[in-house]
Phi, psi and omega in degrees: 000136187281135170298139178266146167235162178214175185297344182270005185301133174095345181265169189288138187282343182262359188293341184268004183278175182286148181232144181281166174268134174287160183302325181292340172290316180290311187232080186294342182275351180304133180297130173272110178256002183295338184296340180284351186239016175291156175046049171285166176299336180294340176254005185257112185288353185280342183088160182292337184272359185288128179239095180305319180301317180303312184297315180299322181294336184273346185286137175277086180304319177305321177295323177298313181296313168314311179293320177286327172304311184296325182295321188306329187245013174260084186287130180262139185301322183291341171200084187297149179284132169294131185056025175069021183216124182276011185302310182303315179301318182286331179290313181299317177302305180300317182300313185288333169293318175279333191284356168288344184305138177223139190288334197290327181233355184073005180279167183087191176094185188267354193295353182222009176073031186289347181300338188281348189238159173296151355284335184303331174292345184241003173309141173299332182281349177261019186303134176070002173287342170303331179291316179300321181288327170298322174299326178280342187311306182304329179282320175296319178297325182294317187257358170046234194282355179284343174225129179282160170304317186297319183283315185302315189290331167290315179302320179297325177297316179295316180292328165308308177300312179297319185289351180248022175093009184256140181259116183276164179289325181154181181209139174235135171271178174121014175268105175279138175292146169254173189236015176204155183288146181274133175287086178260149167278109180263353178140163185281347190290151178253000183227146177297135177078006172298156181220048183286356188283003188256153169221154171060221182283064184049050172274118184284121173301138170276154003274010196296154184240330190260163185278332180217159181296130183087357172265158177272315180228268184232170180279124185296335178278359182110164178312115184055025182092355181278114188283063184241095185298330172296319179289316182292339174289330173298319181298313181306308185294322182291312182290327178284325178297329182282354177242019167084020179249135177273175181309317176296316183291326179299308183297316181297317183294313188290315186288319187292312175303315180285351171292348181243156161072198180202175179251171191231109176215053187290337181201193185304114180296340179292350178269004178273140178286183177293158177296171181308315179288343181259358186278171182293155172307324189273359171283351180039052174087003176263138179235194182044047176290125188254139178259006178281112179057222182288337179092346185225181179060224180294348174259011192286143176230117182251316177219218177263314190285155169234084192238137163240122195268335185228167177283344178239068188295352177250011181224140176291133183205181171260006194298327179310308179284335174298313173298314185298317183268340187289317193258158158263151192240147177230146192286139176215185170237154177279173176302329182278356185082015175279148183278132177211187184232142175239154181282124180297128174058023179282148169285160176280092181254353184266127180292151173281144185295329188230351182232108188286350181277344189261145173227162184221154178287150180303137175231158182213163175264161176305317183287342172283317179300335173306327181285352173257320190265344167281130192302309186292314173302324184293322180297311174300309179302324174289326173299318179293324178298313186280339179233083181300327178302316180297313175305310181298323176293312179300320178294314184297321180291317179288331176296315183298316182291318182306306188280353185234000191298328187262013180271348174088197179304157187295339176301346175267353178282141188231150174109167186280351180264005178299126180297145181279339176286130173275140184245148186304321187286352176276001177058056185291153175236159171298147177290156176288122186239019178210163178292135182286156177296152184253184188302321181289326176295315179308313182285330175295315182283329166301321176294317179301311184303315183285340177268359184286340185105357182275139182285159170303315179303306181300311181296316181290316186292321181290319177295317183295322180290330179286312185275329192282358173286355182294140177232114177297339182296307180242013173061030179257159179082194181105170181289329183295131187106334186047043175295352178298335179271357182254164172286147357270353193299317185300343182254002182286137182308317180300333181270007176047074189313310184299314177293323179295316184302316180297314182296315178302318182298319177296323180289321182292325173303310180301320173308311186289325189276343181291145187287343182237161175288124180217141185279153169298319180305316182287327180294318178305305179297316178301320171308312178297328181289318181299315183292325175292319172302318176294310182297327170296311183298318184294339172266008176097008188231127181264125182216155172241116188280127181303138180215130176235111177289169178138356180289151166234175187257121177283161176257174177293325180301323177280010189233116180274103180306316185299320187281335173279350181306310180304340181283348178297128183283135168283336174207147176221096177301335179295335180245016179054047185242131165232126188282178176270005175285167179296129182261139181257347185228164176284153182305328180282327176295321177301316185296310184297318180304311179291323177302317181292325180287331174279000180055052172266145169275178179295310177298326182290316176308312188292312183295320181296316182294312181303320179286313185299327184294311184286340174281356176078033184276005187295143175291147178053033174059028178300141182268352185299122174089358186270070183282063182207155169258010183231057183300141181096358179250129181277102181227170175271019188301325182302317175289318179296326179281321179294323177269007183286117181296352180274004180246130177244128187261148178215149177287116180257008175092159176059032177076016181243138172245150178242137172259118179250150172302126182300333176269318185268346180068010176282148176290124186255321189212159172233149182207173177246186175298319185291341178277302190287345179291333174289352176249337186260329182276122193309311182289322177293317171301326178298320185288321185292326175296328174292321181276352179264001181281161191288338184260017190258003187303315177290315179300320178301315182286323180290322178291323183290325178295314178304317173289326174299307177311325188289312177302313181290338177265357188313319189259007180275079179285346177277357177255145180296128181276000000 
């Protein structure tokens, strides 16, 4: 009997069957707290004892570089190398791995190898980068756990540049892989290349960095395909700014990256198959299979344009700027129908990627011409054109920043290629140059702090304000450096500048009077610990808050005010604070978002909010959520009173709710959405019930202290984790 085939061959036979609805389908407005439980040890195949830093330190990095260098010119039949060199492809892979970074929340970037997973592995802008990773697989396979995908992708970009004659600024390892995609907000659109993220006069919504869904930066044909280089410059400036790049860095990156390789628009893009996540099972995770010609090599289609920028696409040169300024440009179309530009009256001087007997006239993208026709970009471009050494230095530094921006402080950098120069965007802090205080000193300092007249509320709120700026996304912020005393943090509304100034003055006085050297950064954290121990004791529980000295104090010169501005919270549910700025999230969503940046779990989020409320850590001494008759005492009263069925809650307007006695109707408490969510959300209520139980008094205090210490030490990369 002959076997039968159908159009569904290779696909899962059960995909057409009925499917149940997830909770989010039924109740789409439900607060999503699953983001607090991603990348747990349960999904990590490396095991709890795996130490990536230790493994990387044992790696023969020179051997990896040698293998990568050989790969660059070893063309494979299944995906032939342009010009016989994979350099351009590897640069694009590394760039697009890092280029998702955004300053608003520190998310994205190359630090976790997320390009392996959906949606990034299937974004239109990442077309055919699946081939780059498959080319790298034999090298990844060879070195295994000693080098992560995250590090290997960035290193491949560096080696590509070096193999084509460019001197890079350096390379640092230390990016540990994750094993599942991070659930990020990439935009409101439901279709690829949609641009519903704009409002008004093309105002890009925060925290987004790219102009369209599925792009890394901008549309190379111009805004919405409009081939206007000046209008495109506006998009370029905004998107590059949102990944922490200034105009000079932007020009250097675009021109430097486009010195190498080519784009691929050989034919009709409708002949391209689905992206990796939508491909058939037999395609084994490879997507964008093309029916145009051979589908590879000279027939490859990655996007629309078909552009080779320079005469030497596998060698570092200044040809990009030479061509940009030498020629006048006329609008044309690629074989795929995309808008691009060709040099008027130019000789055919650009080599063909696969036929050495062919030459082409110079071509450029609309976004390339922005570097000539935008006045600010033009000035920089002309300087780079006239001073190639400045261009090379600027590109080397900008490339290093691009690929390392989300790694945090230099203490996390690993390997022999780490640059010796410290850069301002690395948020440097001084090295520890003195013996740290011992246990006896710690107890003496705690006594002095508690005797200073500072309240539990003031000490706890100051320590929290200092440490809770930490973002696990790009490893910025945190208590080390005591930047809460510097601009811009000292002036943030949420930090109550007047109160903060008084607290810091008293702590500085203790610092000066003490007989040994101790940083203000340590004193701020120690003050919080002392206050919590006192508050717990007043509530009948004795506890010791973990404290490890060794922080140092940054200077204002070591602090880039502009780059720290995005760390200012629009809302901080831990302090029951909402700023007067535009809000993009509901208060409870912003609370979970901040908890995720702090790398907190659901129980840790719950216990911290409950503890901070009764300790009086609310911003501006707000009474909302302070469900206790003993503020300043560490008890589980927040949960006891929130879960009390003798209280009935009603909406009082302007985000405030009143809790009235069920019988007398008298107002007992007031709260906000970030308070009541712990009684209304079924999963958060389950956590709250644990801490609101009669036998939970001691567990509550211990769990609060553990979560508190986690936040205080979040940026202590010098400590063994």
